[in-house]
Short mmCIF file of C-alpha atoms in Angstrom, two decimals:
data_model
loop_
_atom_site.label_atom_id
_atom_site.label_comp_id
_atom_site.label_asym_id
_atom_site.label_seq_id
_atom_site.Cartn_x
_atom_site.Cartn_y
_atom_site.Cartn_z
CA MET A 49 22.32 14.74 31.44
CA THR A 50 21.10 12.86 28.34
CA SER A 51 19.73 14.92 25.49
CA GLU A 52 16.13 14.20 24.50
CA LYS A 53 15.76 12.37 21.14
CA LEU A 54 13.57 14.55 18.93
CA PRO A 55 11.42 13.35 16.05
CA THR A 56 12.06 14.81 12.61
CA ARG A 57 9.72 17.34 11.05
CA ALA A 58 8.84 14.83 8.31
CA GLU A 59 7.88 12.20 10.91
CA LEU A 60 5.61 14.60 12.81
CA GLU A 61 3.98 16.06 9.71
CA GLY A 62 3.45 12.58 8.26
CA MET A 63 1.64 11.38 11.37
CA VAL A 64 -0.50 14.52 11.61
CA ARG A 65 -1.30 14.35 7.88
CA GLY A 66 -2.62 10.83 8.49
CA TRP A 67 -4.86 12.14 11.29
CA ILE A 68 -6.19 14.92 9.01
CA ASP A 69 -6.95 12.38 6.26
CA ASP A 70 -8.80 10.15 8.75
CA CYS A 71 -10.90 13.11 9.98
CA VAL A 72 -11.77 14.21 6.44
CA TRP A 73 -12.60 10.65 5.43
CA ARG A 74 -14.96 10.20 8.43
CA HIS A 75 -16.60 13.45 7.38
CA GLU A 76 -16.95 12.18 3.79
CA VAL A 77 -18.44 8.88 4.99
CA ARG A 78 -20.98 10.77 7.13
CA LEU A 79 -21.99 12.90 4.13
CA ALA A 80 -22.22 9.87 1.85
CA THR A 81 -24.34 8.01 4.44
CA THR A 82 -26.78 10.72 5.59
CA GLY A 83 -26.11 13.92 3.62
CA ILE A 84 -25.92 15.69 6.99
CA GLU A 85 -22.60 17.25 7.88
CA TYR A 86 -22.53 17.78 11.63
CA PHE A 87 -24.52 14.87 13.11
CA ASP A 88 -23.96 11.12 13.21
CA HIS A 89 -26.76 8.66 12.49
CA PRO A 90 -27.70 8.05 16.20
CA GLU A 91 -27.92 11.82 16.78
CA ILE A 92 -30.16 12.24 13.73
CA GLU A 93 -32.47 9.50 15.02
CA ARG A 94 -32.71 11.13 18.46
CA MET A 95 -33.66 14.62 17.16
CA ALA A 96 -35.65 13.53 14.06
CA GLU A 97 -34.26 14.01 10.56
CA GLU A 98 -36.11 17.24 9.73
CA ASP A 99 -34.82 19.00 12.87
CA ALA A 100 -31.32 17.62 12.30
CA ARG A 101 -31.21 19.01 8.76
CA GLU A 102 -32.46 22.42 9.91
CA LEU A 103 -29.82 22.63 12.67
CA ASP A 104 -27.16 21.27 10.29
CA CYS A 105 -27.99 24.07 7.84
CA LEU A 106 -27.55 26.66 10.62
CA PHE A 107 -24.17 25.22 11.63
CA ARG A 108 -22.99 25.32 8.01
CA ARG A 109 -23.95 29.01 7.74
CA LEU A 110 -21.72 29.71 10.75
CA SER A 111 -18.87 27.39 9.75
CA ASP A 112 -16.94 29.89 7.57
CA GLN A 113 -16.86 32.49 10.35
CA PHE A 114 -15.92 29.84 12.90
CA ALA A 115 -13.06 28.49 10.75
CA GLU A 116 -11.55 31.95 10.23
CA ARG A 117 -11.73 32.75 13.95
CA GLU A 118 -10.23 29.38 14.84
CA LYS A 119 -7.32 29.85 12.43
CA ALA A 120 -6.59 33.30 13.83
CA ALA A 121 -6.71 31.97 17.41
CA ILE A 122 -4.44 29.04 16.47
CA GLY A 123 -1.93 31.49 15.02
CA GLN A 124 -1.92 33.43 18.30
CA ALA A 125 -1.49 30.23 20.30
CA LEU A 126 1.47 29.18 18.15
CA ARG A 127 3.07 32.57 18.75
CA GLY A 128 2.93 32.00 22.52
CA ASP A 129 -0.49 33.31 23.46
CA PRO A 130 -1.78 31.82 26.73
CA ALA A 131 -4.83 30.58 24.78
CA MET A 132 -2.84 27.40 24.04
CA ASP A 133 -4.65 25.77 27.00
CA ARG A 134 -7.94 26.22 25.12
CA TYR A 135 -6.73 23.79 22.46
CA ARG A 136 -5.24 21.20 24.82
CA PRO A 137 -8.33 18.89 24.66
CA ILE A 138 -8.13 18.94 20.84
CA VAL A 139 -4.38 18.27 20.92
CA GLU A 140 -4.74 15.43 23.43
CA SER A 141 -7.59 13.85 21.45
CA ALA A 142 -5.60 14.04 18.21
CA ALA A 143 -2.49 12.65 19.93
CA ARG A 144 -4.49 9.66 21.20
CA GLU A 145 -5.80 8.95 17.68
CA ILE A 146 -2.30 9.23 16.22
CA GLY A 147 -0.84 7.13 19.04
CA VAL A 148 1.76 9.60 20.34
CA SER A 149 2.35 11.59 23.52
CA ALA A 150 1.94 15.37 23.39
CA ASP A 151 3.30 15.99 26.89
CA PRO A 152 3.94 19.77 27.14
CA ALA A 153 6.62 19.08 29.76
CA THR A 154 8.95 17.68 27.05
CA VAL A 155 10.43 19.27 23.95
CA ALA A 156 9.16 16.40 21.77
CA GLY A 157 5.69 16.78 23.29
CA ARG A 158 5.62 20.49 22.57
CA LEU A 159 6.71 19.84 19.00
CA PHE A 160 3.85 17.34 18.62
CA GLU A 161 1.49 19.90 20.14
CA ARG A 162 2.50 22.64 17.68
CA THR A 163 2.39 20.29 14.68
CA ILE A 164 -1.09 19.07 15.66
CA LEU A 165 -2.31 22.68 16.01
CA ARG A 166 -1.06 23.53 12.53
CA GLY A 167 -2.76 20.36 11.31
CA TYR A 168 -6.00 21.45 12.99
CA ALA A 169 -5.87 24.73 11.03
CA THR A 170 -5.39 22.72 7.81
CA LEU A 171 -8.28 20.45 8.82
CA CYS A 172 -10.58 23.49 9.19
CA ASP A 173 -9.74 24.50 5.59
CA GLU A 174 -10.17 21.01 4.16
CA LEU A 175 -13.51 20.45 5.87
CA ARG A 176 -14.75 23.75 4.41
CA GLU A 177 -13.70 22.59 0.94
CA THR A 178 -15.77 19.40 1.27
CA ALA A 179 -18.77 21.13 2.86
CA VAL A 180 -22.21 20.52 1.40
CA PRO A 181 -23.65 23.68 -0.22
CA ILE A 182 -26.30 25.42 1.87
CA PRO A 183 -29.76 24.81 0.44
CA ARG A 184 -31.33 27.81 -1.24
CA GLU A 185 -34.68 28.48 -2.83
CA PRO A 186 -34.79 26.32 -5.96
CA ALA A 187 -34.45 28.23 -9.20
CA PRO A 188 -36.77 27.43 -12.09
CA PRO A 189 -35.48 24.30 -13.82
CA ILE A 190 -33.44 24.91 -16.94
CA ALA A 191 -33.96 22.40 -19.66
CA LYS A 192 -30.66 20.65 -20.33
CA LYS A 193 -29.67 19.66 -23.78
CA PRO A 194 -29.07 15.92 -23.83
CA VAL A 195 -25.45 14.97 -24.39
CA LYS A 196 -25.16 13.57 -27.84
CA GLU A 197 -24.05 9.98 -27.53
CA GLY A 198 -20.39 9.66 -28.43
CA SER A 199 -19.77 13.41 -28.47
CA PHE A 200 -17.70 13.58 -25.24
CA VAL A 201 -14.09 12.60 -24.52
CA PHE A 202 -14.17 9.02 -23.27
CA THR A 203 -12.24 9.64 -20.04
CA ALA A 204 -14.04 12.91 -19.17
CA PHE A 205 -16.08 11.37 -16.32
CA TRP A 206 -13.28 9.37 -14.67
CA ASP A 207 -13.21 11.60 -11.56
CA ASP A 208 -16.94 10.97 -11.03
CA PHE A 209 -16.36 7.25 -11.53
CA GLU A 210 -13.55 7.26 -8.95
CA ARG A 211 -15.65 9.16 -6.40
CA HIS A 212 -18.48 6.69 -6.90
CA LYS A 213 -16.23 3.65 -6.34
CA LEU A 214 -14.84 5.20 -3.15
CA ALA A 215 -18.30 6.22 -1.87
CA VAL A 216 -19.75 2.71 -2.27
CA GLN A 217 -16.55 1.30 -0.73
CA GLU A 218 -15.71 -0.87 -3.73
CA TRP A 219 -12.32 0.87 -3.86
CA LYS A 220 -9.90 2.01 -1.19
CA THR A 221 -7.75 5.10 -1.67
CA ASP A 222 -4.74 3.13 -2.92
CA THR A 223 -6.98 1.12 -5.30
CA ALA A 224 -8.24 4.39 -6.78
CA ALA A 225 -4.69 5.67 -7.17
CA ASN A 226 -3.62 2.45 -8.91
CA ALA A 227 -6.67 2.51 -11.20
CA ARG A 228 -5.75 6.05 -12.22
CA GLY A 229 -2.73 4.43 -13.87
CA SER A 230 -5.20 2.86 -16.35
CA LEU A 231 -6.66 6.29 -17.07
CA ASN A 232 -3.21 7.84 -17.57
CA LEU A 233 -2.06 5.05 -19.87
CA PHE A 234 -5.22 5.16 -22.00
CA ASN A 235 -4.89 8.93 -22.35
CA LYS A 236 -1.22 8.61 -23.25
CA ILE A 237 -2.00 6.14 -26.03
CA ASN A 238 -5.28 7.80 -27.10
CA PRO A 239 -5.16 11.50 -26.09
CA GLY A 240 -8.52 13.28 -26.19
CA LEU A 241 -10.31 10.30 -27.72
CA ALA A 242 -14.05 10.80 -28.31
CA VAL A 243 -16.38 7.93 -27.39
CA ALA A 244 -17.63 7.82 -30.98
CA ARG A 245 -14.27 6.41 -32.11
CA LEU A 246 -14.48 3.61 -29.54
CA LEU A 247 -17.78 2.66 -31.16
CA SER A 248 -16.56 2.78 -34.76
CA GLU A 249 -12.88 1.75 -34.56
CA PRO A 250 -10.95 -1.12 -32.89
CA ILE A 251 -9.50 1.29 -30.31
CA ALA A 252 -9.88 -1.07 -27.34
CA THR A 253 -8.26 -4.00 -29.15
CA ASN A 254 -5.38 -1.79 -30.31
CA PHE A 255 -4.99 -0.44 -26.76
CA LYS A 256 -4.50 -3.98 -25.47
CA ALA A 257 -2.00 -4.79 -28.25
CA THR A 258 -0.04 -1.59 -27.54
CA MET A 259 0.18 -2.36 -23.83
CA MET A 260 1.72 -5.76 -24.56
CA GLN A 261 4.54 -4.02 -26.46
CA LEU A 262 5.50 -1.66 -23.62
CA PRO A 263 8.33 -2.16 -21.11
CA GLY A 264 7.13 -3.54 -17.78
CA ASN A 265 8.36 -0.43 -15.97
CA TYR A 266 7.07 2.04 -18.57
CA SER A 267 5.80 4.50 -15.93
CA ARG A 268 8.86 4.67 -13.68
CA GLY A 269 11.69 7.16 -13.60
CA LYS A 270 12.65 8.89 -16.83
CA ARG A 271 10.49 6.52 -18.89
CA ALA A 272 7.35 8.19 -17.52
CA SER A 273 8.05 11.27 -19.66
CA LYS A 274 8.79 9.35 -22.90
CA THR A 275 6.35 9.34 -25.82
CA ILE A 276 4.33 6.23 -26.48
CA ASP A 277 6.24 5.63 -29.75
CA HIS A 278 9.54 5.78 -27.87
CA LEU A 279 8.25 3.28 -25.27
CA ILE A 280 7.01 0.89 -27.97
CA ALA A 281 10.42 1.01 -29.64
CA LEU A 282 12.11 0.39 -26.30
CA GLY A 283 9.77 -2.52 -25.55
CA GLY A 284 10.62 -4.07 -28.92
CA SER A 285 14.26 -4.35 -27.86
CA LEU A 286 13.38 -6.20 -24.64
CA ARG A 287 12.73 -9.85 -23.90
CA PRO A 288 9.02 -10.75 -23.45
CA ALA A 289 9.69 -11.27 -19.73
CA ASP A 290 10.68 -7.59 -19.41
CA ARG A 291 7.59 -6.25 -21.17
CA MET A 292 4.20 -5.58 -19.60
CA GLN A 293 2.86 -8.87 -18.28
CA LYS A 294 -0.58 -10.36 -18.89
CA GLY A 295 -1.79 -9.66 -15.36
CA THR A 296 -1.07 -5.94 -15.72
CA VAL A 297 -2.75 -5.82 -19.14
CA ASN A 298 -5.82 -7.53 -17.65
CA LYS A 299 -5.90 -5.05 -14.77
CA HIS A 300 -6.01 -2.03 -17.13
CA VAL A 301 -8.62 -3.66 -19.37
CA ALA A 302 -10.81 -4.53 -16.36
CA ASN A 303 -10.65 -0.95 -15.01
CA LEU A 304 -11.73 0.51 -18.34
CA LYS A 305 -14.48 -2.10 -18.75
CA GLU A 306 -15.85 -1.07 -15.32
CA TYR A 307 -15.62 2.59 -16.31
CA TRP A 308 -17.69 1.94 -19.45
CA ASP A 309 -20.32 0.13 -17.34
CA TYR A 310 -20.39 3.15 -15.01
CA LEU A 311 -21.06 5.49 -17.97
CA VAL A 312 -23.99 3.25 -18.94
CA SER A 313 -25.36 3.29 -15.37
CA GLN A 314 -25.19 7.11 -15.37
CA LYS A 315 -27.08 7.30 -18.71
CA LYS A 316 -24.04 8.76 -20.47
CA LEU A 317 -24.13 5.82 -22.88
CA SER A 318 -26.90 3.53 -24.04
CA ALA A 319 -27.14 0.11 -22.42
CA GLU A 320 -27.65 -1.33 -25.91
CA LEU A 321 -24.08 -0.48 -26.91
CA GLN A 322 -21.57 -3.31 -26.59
CA ASN A 323 -18.76 -2.65 -24.10
CA PRO A 324 -15.62 -2.55 -26.33
CA PHE A 325 -13.42 -3.75 -23.44
CA ALA A 326 -15.50 -6.88 -22.85
CA GLY A 327 -13.83 -10.07 -24.05
CA LEU A 328 -10.29 -8.63 -24.01
CA HIS A 329 -9.25 -10.40 -20.80
CA ILE A 330 -6.25 -12.71 -21.37
CA PRO A 331 -7.04 -16.16 -19.88
CA LYS A 332 -4.78 -17.27 -17.05
CA ALA A 333 -2.31 -19.94 -18.08
CA LYS A 334 -2.78 -23.40 -16.61
CA GLY A 335 -0.63 -26.49 -16.13
CA LYS A 336 2.81 -26.39 -17.76
CA LYS A 337 2.17 -22.98 -19.35
CA ALA A 338 1.51 -21.51 -15.92
CA ARG A 339 4.68 -23.04 -14.54
CA ASP A 340 6.67 -21.65 -17.46
CA GLU A 341 5.49 -18.08 -16.74
CA ARG A 342 7.57 -17.93 -13.56
CA HIS A 343 10.35 -20.26 -12.42
CA ASN A 344 11.40 -21.24 -8.91
CA TRP A 345 14.88 -20.34 -7.74
CA PRO A 346 17.25 -23.19 -8.67
CA GLN A 347 19.31 -24.31 -5.66
CA SER A 348 22.56 -23.13 -7.24
CA LEU A 349 21.16 -19.65 -7.89
CA GLU A 350 19.60 -19.51 -4.42
CA ARG A 351 22.97 -20.39 -2.90
CA GLN A 352 24.64 -17.62 -4.91
CA LEU A 353 22.15 -15.08 -3.58
CA PHE A 354 22.28 -16.09 0.09
CA GLU A 355 26.07 -16.48 0.06
CA SER A 356 26.59 -13.11 -1.65
CA PRO A 357 28.09 -10.07 0.16
CA LEU A 358 24.62 -9.03 1.31
CA TYR A 359 24.73 -11.95 3.78
CA THR A 360 28.44 -12.71 4.14
CA GLY A 361 29.76 -9.14 4.38
CA CYS A 362 29.89 -6.20 1.98
CA ALA A 363 32.32 -3.29 1.51
CA SER A 364 29.82 -0.65 2.75
CA ILE A 365 26.16 0.33 2.74
CA HIS A 366 26.83 1.96 -0.64
CA ARG A 367 28.69 -1.06 -2.12
CA ARG A 368 26.52 -4.02 -1.23
CA ALA A 369 27.70 -6.29 -4.04
CA LYS A 370 31.41 -5.94 -3.18
CA LYS A 371 32.91 -8.27 -0.55
CA GLY A 372 33.84 -6.76 2.79
CA GLN A 373 33.18 -6.92 6.53
CA GLU A 374 29.87 -5.03 6.93
CA ILE A 375 26.40 -6.56 7.20
CA HIS A 376 23.45 -4.15 7.08
CA ARG A 377 20.10 -5.59 8.15
CA ASP A 378 17.87 -3.41 6.00
CA ALA A 379 14.89 -4.35 3.81
CA LEU A 380 17.18 -5.75 1.12
CA PHE A 381 18.64 -8.11 3.75
CA TRP A 382 15.36 -9.22 5.38
CA MET A 383 12.89 -9.45 2.53
CA PRO A 384 14.37 -12.47 0.65
CA LEU A 385 14.77 -14.34 3.96
CA LEU A 386 11.15 -13.70 4.90
CA ALA A 387 9.72 -14.63 1.50
CA ARG A 388 11.86 -17.77 1.19
CA THR A 389 10.70 -19.09 4.57
CA MET A 390 7.12 -17.74 4.77
CA GLY A 391 5.92 -17.71 1.15
CA THR A 392 4.50 -14.19 1.51
CA ARG A 393 3.81 -11.85 -1.39
CA GLU A 394 6.06 -8.83 -1.84
CA ASN A 395 3.48 -6.19 -0.87
CA GLU A 396 2.32 -8.24 2.13
CA ILE A 397 5.70 -7.69 3.81
CA CYS A 398 6.77 -4.38 2.28
CA ASP A 399 3.58 -2.57 3.27
CA ALA A 400 3.25 -4.19 6.71
CA LEU A 401 3.24 -2.10 9.87
CA VAL A 402 5.13 -2.92 13.06
CA GLY A 403 1.73 -3.64 14.63
CA SER A 404 1.08 -6.29 11.97
CA VAL A 405 3.56 -8.48 13.85
CA LYS A 406 1.68 -10.22 16.68
CA ILE A 407 2.61 -12.79 19.31
CA GLU A 408 0.30 -15.67 20.24
CA GLU A 409 0.80 -17.66 23.43
CA THR A 410 0.21 -21.36 22.72
CA ASP A 411 0.87 -24.69 24.42
CA GLU A 412 4.06 -24.82 22.35
CA GLY A 413 5.26 -21.41 23.54
CA SER A 414 5.14 -17.86 22.17
CA ILE A 415 4.74 -17.67 18.38
CA PRO A 416 5.46 -14.36 16.61
CA TYR A 417 3.49 -14.12 13.37
CA LEU A 418 2.59 -11.67 10.61
CA GLU A 419 -1.11 -10.78 10.50
CA ILE A 420 -2.12 -10.22 6.87
CA LEU A 421 -5.52 -8.52 6.60
CA ASP A 422 -5.46 -6.57 3.36
CA GLY A 423 -4.13 -8.94 0.74
CA LYS A 424 -4.55 -9.57 -2.96
CA ASP A 425 -7.81 -11.54 -2.72
CA SER A 426 -10.15 -13.22 -0.25
CA GLY A 427 -7.69 -16.04 0.42
CA SER A 428 -4.87 -13.66 1.31
CA THR A 429 -6.16 -12.89 4.81
CA ARG A 430 -4.16 -15.13 7.13
CA ASP A 431 -1.59 -15.40 9.93
CA VAL A 432 1.93 -16.48 8.94
CA PRO A 433 4.44 -17.44 11.67
CA PHE A 434 8.06 -16.32 11.39
CA ALA A 435 10.60 -19.12 10.97
CA ASP A 436 13.10 -19.72 13.79
CA LEU A 437 15.85 -19.16 11.22
CA VAL A 438 14.73 -15.52 10.85
CA LEU A 439 13.96 -14.99 14.55
CA ASP A 440 17.42 -16.28 15.47
CA MET A 441 18.88 -13.53 13.28
CA GLY A 442 17.26 -10.95 15.58
CA PHE A 443 14.30 -9.94 13.42
CA MET A 444 12.10 -9.03 16.41
CA GLU A 445 14.90 -7.08 18.12
CA GLN A 446 15.86 -5.29 14.90
CA ARG A 447 12.42 -4.51 13.52
CA VAL A 448 9.62 -4.93 16.06
CA ILE A 449 10.32 -4.72 19.79
CA GLY A 450 9.94 -1.22 21.23
CA ARG A 451 8.79 0.41 17.97
CA ASP A 452 5.55 2.32 17.36
CA PRO A 453 2.90 -0.22 16.19
CA ASP A 454 1.69 2.27 13.55
CA ALA A 455 5.18 2.72 12.07
CA PRO A 456 6.05 0.91 8.82
CA LEU A 457 7.98 -2.30 9.37
CA PHE A 458 10.41 -1.14 6.67
CA PRO A 459 10.47 2.69 6.74
CA GLU A 460 13.39 2.74 4.31
CA LEU A 461 11.02 1.55 1.55
CA ILE A 462 9.68 4.95 0.49
CA PRO A 463 6.10 4.79 -0.87
CA GLN A 464 5.97 5.46 -4.60
CA GLY A 465 3.94 4.84 -7.73
CA PRO A 466 0.23 5.51 -8.28
CA GLY A 467 -0.83 3.52 -5.19
CA LYS A 468 2.00 4.79 -2.98
CA ARG A 469 3.17 1.23 -2.35
CA ARG A 470 6.44 0.49 -0.59
CA SER A 471 6.93 -2.67 -2.64
CA ALA A 472 7.93 -0.64 -5.73
CA ALA A 473 10.99 0.69 -3.87
CA PHE A 474 12.08 -2.82 -2.95
CA SER A 475 11.48 -4.30 -6.43
CA ASP A 476 13.89 -1.84 -8.06
CA ARG A 477 16.53 -2.33 -5.38
CA PHE A 478 16.32 -6.14 -5.46
CA ALA A 479 16.53 -6.25 -9.28
CA TYR A 480 19.58 -3.95 -9.21
CA TYR A 481 21.34 -6.11 -6.60
CA ARG A 482 20.61 -9.36 -8.47
CA ARG A 483 22.15 -7.90 -11.60
CA ALA A 484 25.16 -6.64 -9.63
CA ILE A 485 25.95 -10.13 -8.27
CA LYS A 486 25.01 -11.80 -11.58
CA VAL A 487 22.07 -13.88 -10.35
CA TYR A 488 19.43 -12.06 -12.42
CA ARG A 489 17.42 -14.46 -14.57
CA PRO A 490 14.20 -13.84 -16.54
CA ARG A 491 11.11 -15.14 -14.70
CA VAL A 492 13.11 -15.81 -11.52
CA ASP A 493 12.20 -13.00 -9.17
CA PHE A 494 10.96 -12.24 -5.67
CA HIS A 495 7.58 -13.87 -6.30
CA SER A 496 9.42 -17.06 -7.24
CA PHE A 497 10.22 -17.58 -3.54
CA ARG A 498 6.51 -18.39 -3.03
CA GLY A 499 6.83 -21.16 -5.59
CA CYS A 500 9.91 -22.49 -3.79
CA VAL A 501 8.07 -22.62 -0.46
CA GLU A 502 5.03 -24.33 -1.99
CA THR A 503 7.18 -26.86 -3.86
CA ASP A 504 9.28 -27.66 -0.77
CA LEU A 505 6.18 -28.32 1.34
CA LYS A 506 4.38 -30.38 -1.30
CA ASN A 507 7.51 -32.55 -1.61
CA THR A 508 7.55 -33.16 2.16
CA ALA A 509 5.73 -36.31 3.22
CA GLY A 510 2.83 -36.01 5.65
CA ILE A 511 1.87 -32.35 5.09
CA ASN A 512 -1.83 -31.69 4.51
CA THR A 513 -2.43 -29.63 1.34
CA ALA A 514 -4.94 -27.49 3.27
CA TRP A 515 -2.16 -26.21 5.54
CA ILE A 516 0.03 -25.34 2.55
CA ASP A 517 -2.86 -23.31 1.10
CA GLU A 518 -3.33 -21.63 4.49
CA LEU A 519 0.34 -20.63 4.69
CA ILE A 520 0.62 -19.45 1.08
CA GLY A 521 -2.78 -17.73 1.00
CA HIS A 522 -4.48 -19.78 -1.71
CA GLU A 523 -8.26 -19.89 -1.50
CA SER A 524 -9.57 -23.46 -1.59
CA ILE A 525 -12.49 -25.49 -0.25
CA ILE A 526 -10.19 -27.90 1.57
CA ARG A 527 -8.36 -24.98 3.24
CA ARG A 528 -11.60 -23.47 4.54
CA SER A 529 -13.07 -26.76 5.76
CA GLU A 530 -9.84 -27.68 7.55
CA GLY A 531 -9.06 -24.19 8.89
CA ASP A 532 -12.54 -23.64 10.33
CA ARG A 533 -12.05 -26.60 12.64
CA TYR A 534 -9.11 -25.05 14.49
CA THR A 535 -8.56 -22.05 16.74
CA LYS A 536 -5.56 -19.78 16.31
CA LYS A 537 -3.81 -21.45 19.27
CA ILE A 538 -3.92 -24.79 17.42
CA ARG A 539 -3.49 -23.46 13.86
CA LEU A 540 -0.35 -21.36 14.46
CA PRO A 541 1.82 -24.18 15.89
CA ILE A 542 0.98 -26.29 12.82
CA LEU A 543 1.97 -23.46 10.47
CA LYS A 544 5.08 -22.80 12.58
CA ARG A 545 6.22 -26.38 12.00
CA LEU A 546 5.72 -25.85 8.26
CA VAL A 547 7.90 -22.73 8.03
CA ASN A 548 10.57 -24.35 10.22
CA SER A 549 10.69 -27.34 7.85
CA ILE A 550 11.84 -25.09 5.00
CA SER A 551 15.59 -24.83 4.48
CA ILE A 552 17.64 -22.39 2.41
CA ALA A 553 20.43 -23.76 0.21
CA ALA A 554 23.18 -21.76 1.97
CA ASP A 555 25.06 -21.61 5.26
CA LEU A 556 23.56 -18.69 7.23
CA SER A 557 24.86 -19.65 10.69
CA LEU A 558 27.14 -16.58 10.94
CA LEU A 559 24.08 -14.31 10.83
CA ARG A 560 22.80 -15.48 14.22
CA TYR A 561 21.94 -12.56 16.53
CA HIS A 562 24.18 -12.42 19.63
CA GLY A 563 22.52 -9.50 21.42
CA VAL A 564 20.10 -9.70 24.35
CA ARG A 565 16.82 -11.23 23.19
CA GLY A 566 13.51 -9.52 23.88
CA VAL A 567 14.83 -5.94 23.91
CA PRO A 568 15.57 -3.52 21.04
CA ALA A 569 18.93 -4.17 19.35
CA PRO A 570 21.63 -1.62 20.27
CA GLU A 571 21.75 1.34 17.85
CA ARG A 572 18.64 -0.05 16.13
CA ASP A 573 16.83 3.28 15.80
CA GLN A 574 19.95 5.02 14.50
CA GLU A 575 20.37 2.31 11.85
CA LEU A 576 16.74 2.60 10.75
CA GLY A 577 17.20 6.36 10.52
CA LEU A 578 20.30 5.87 8.38
CA PHE A 579 18.56 3.39 6.05
CA THR A 580 15.60 5.75 5.65
CA ALA A 581 17.77 8.83 5.06
CA LEU A 582 19.74 7.00 2.33
CA ALA A 583 16.49 5.89 0.67
CA GLU A 584 15.11 9.44 0.75
CA ARG A 585 18.29 10.74 -0.89
CA GLU A 586 17.96 8.13 -3.61
CA MET A 587 14.37 9.17 -4.22
CA GLU A 588 15.44 12.80 -4.42
CA LYS A 589 18.05 11.91 -7.06
CA LYS A 590 15.39 10.15 -9.16
CA ARG A 591 13.16 13.22 -9.09
CA ARG A 592 15.87 15.46 -10.52
#
């Protein structure tokens, strides 16, 4: 008799938390669209808006009583009351949305069922918190004193600004979280700053100058708690390549410029006032200057990386830089291989889901590819085939086949930072390993693999520039005009030939996968669990 493999509590709660967030967000979208809480747009049209609002008001009056009764009944059901059957339709509906089975005949199914029920109780509370107030008889208007221009703290209305950007769908949740980093940094440098000072002093210009003196990773780990003076002193001891880069400075400036424009649109500031953050954008380098900002991996350095213990055998999972007999196919192993052959950006792979890996049947056979939908800019959306070099190492068997499509491709990369990105976890790990094997060089980093791929392809005779742009994700007129002429079945084989033409300056033949192809690798799930558990322990250490 084989024991049933049970999910962890964190896995279950994470999936259910995602379902709760989706439900609350749909509720928020409905409110933002119609202002009516309990009816969708087609229902409002069928019953007429006035009747819909009247019935909606009645439902909201009853919602508090309903929520309390539901929570009490859920508690009884969790304690074994037969009323569990009453909630089975809710559980089954939630399970379908999450993409799991809540079969009460299995232990895992019953665990899912109980976790979903607890989540439903939480959902009742959260929906009450976002409920629209019930209309009452209007009180006589109270004359408001106008806010004296410049008398408020500059960042006082950031929460309103963030809600606005989310409501009009100009920001996604992770964009809002990342933008909050601009708020936090401005407040750290200029705590409690009144708008009047932005109008009378060069605060914005000094903010930009201060940012350029800070360490690139000023907000990570123990540095997050350091004073701004301490961080400036630390930045002064670093090379320019290790300080905040121009792109990050521009991002913070742009966020604050937009915030100022929002204050003007909300009549908090006069439209006649000049935006102090306008004109502070640092122009993007071009030509040789652009090339000097980031270097490609030299062949000798690339060979050192791909012939290091990570790929030839290390002492243990804890001693990756020391030679030994063990090879662990975790994110640190796969990510450089993927970037060096596909030219993808770091976050495009790190944040990918298992379901982002698709297979297209073409005249040239089955082509596994990464579907990139949510990239850096409009040109980022694309399909990138996996190179045979990577597939022959068992990538599909190790990372894709038989796994939940909604699971992260690299679960061991724990989300962190303001935007809860997985790429931050990889960046730190990759930098640490490069230093450990002595291949760390300023301006030669993970992103440099994209430059290597682009350079290799441009130096190969007969390759159309449009296809290079398509693979790399560069927006261009020639890419669009060429790409629009082809279907996916024609386009993917062309891109597949491109990635297969790229070679790595190292002998990787010993990494070939010898297991059965097309089925999950033996012990795959246990290995992923081990990688994730180690990463979680590392995160816990950092928090202490």
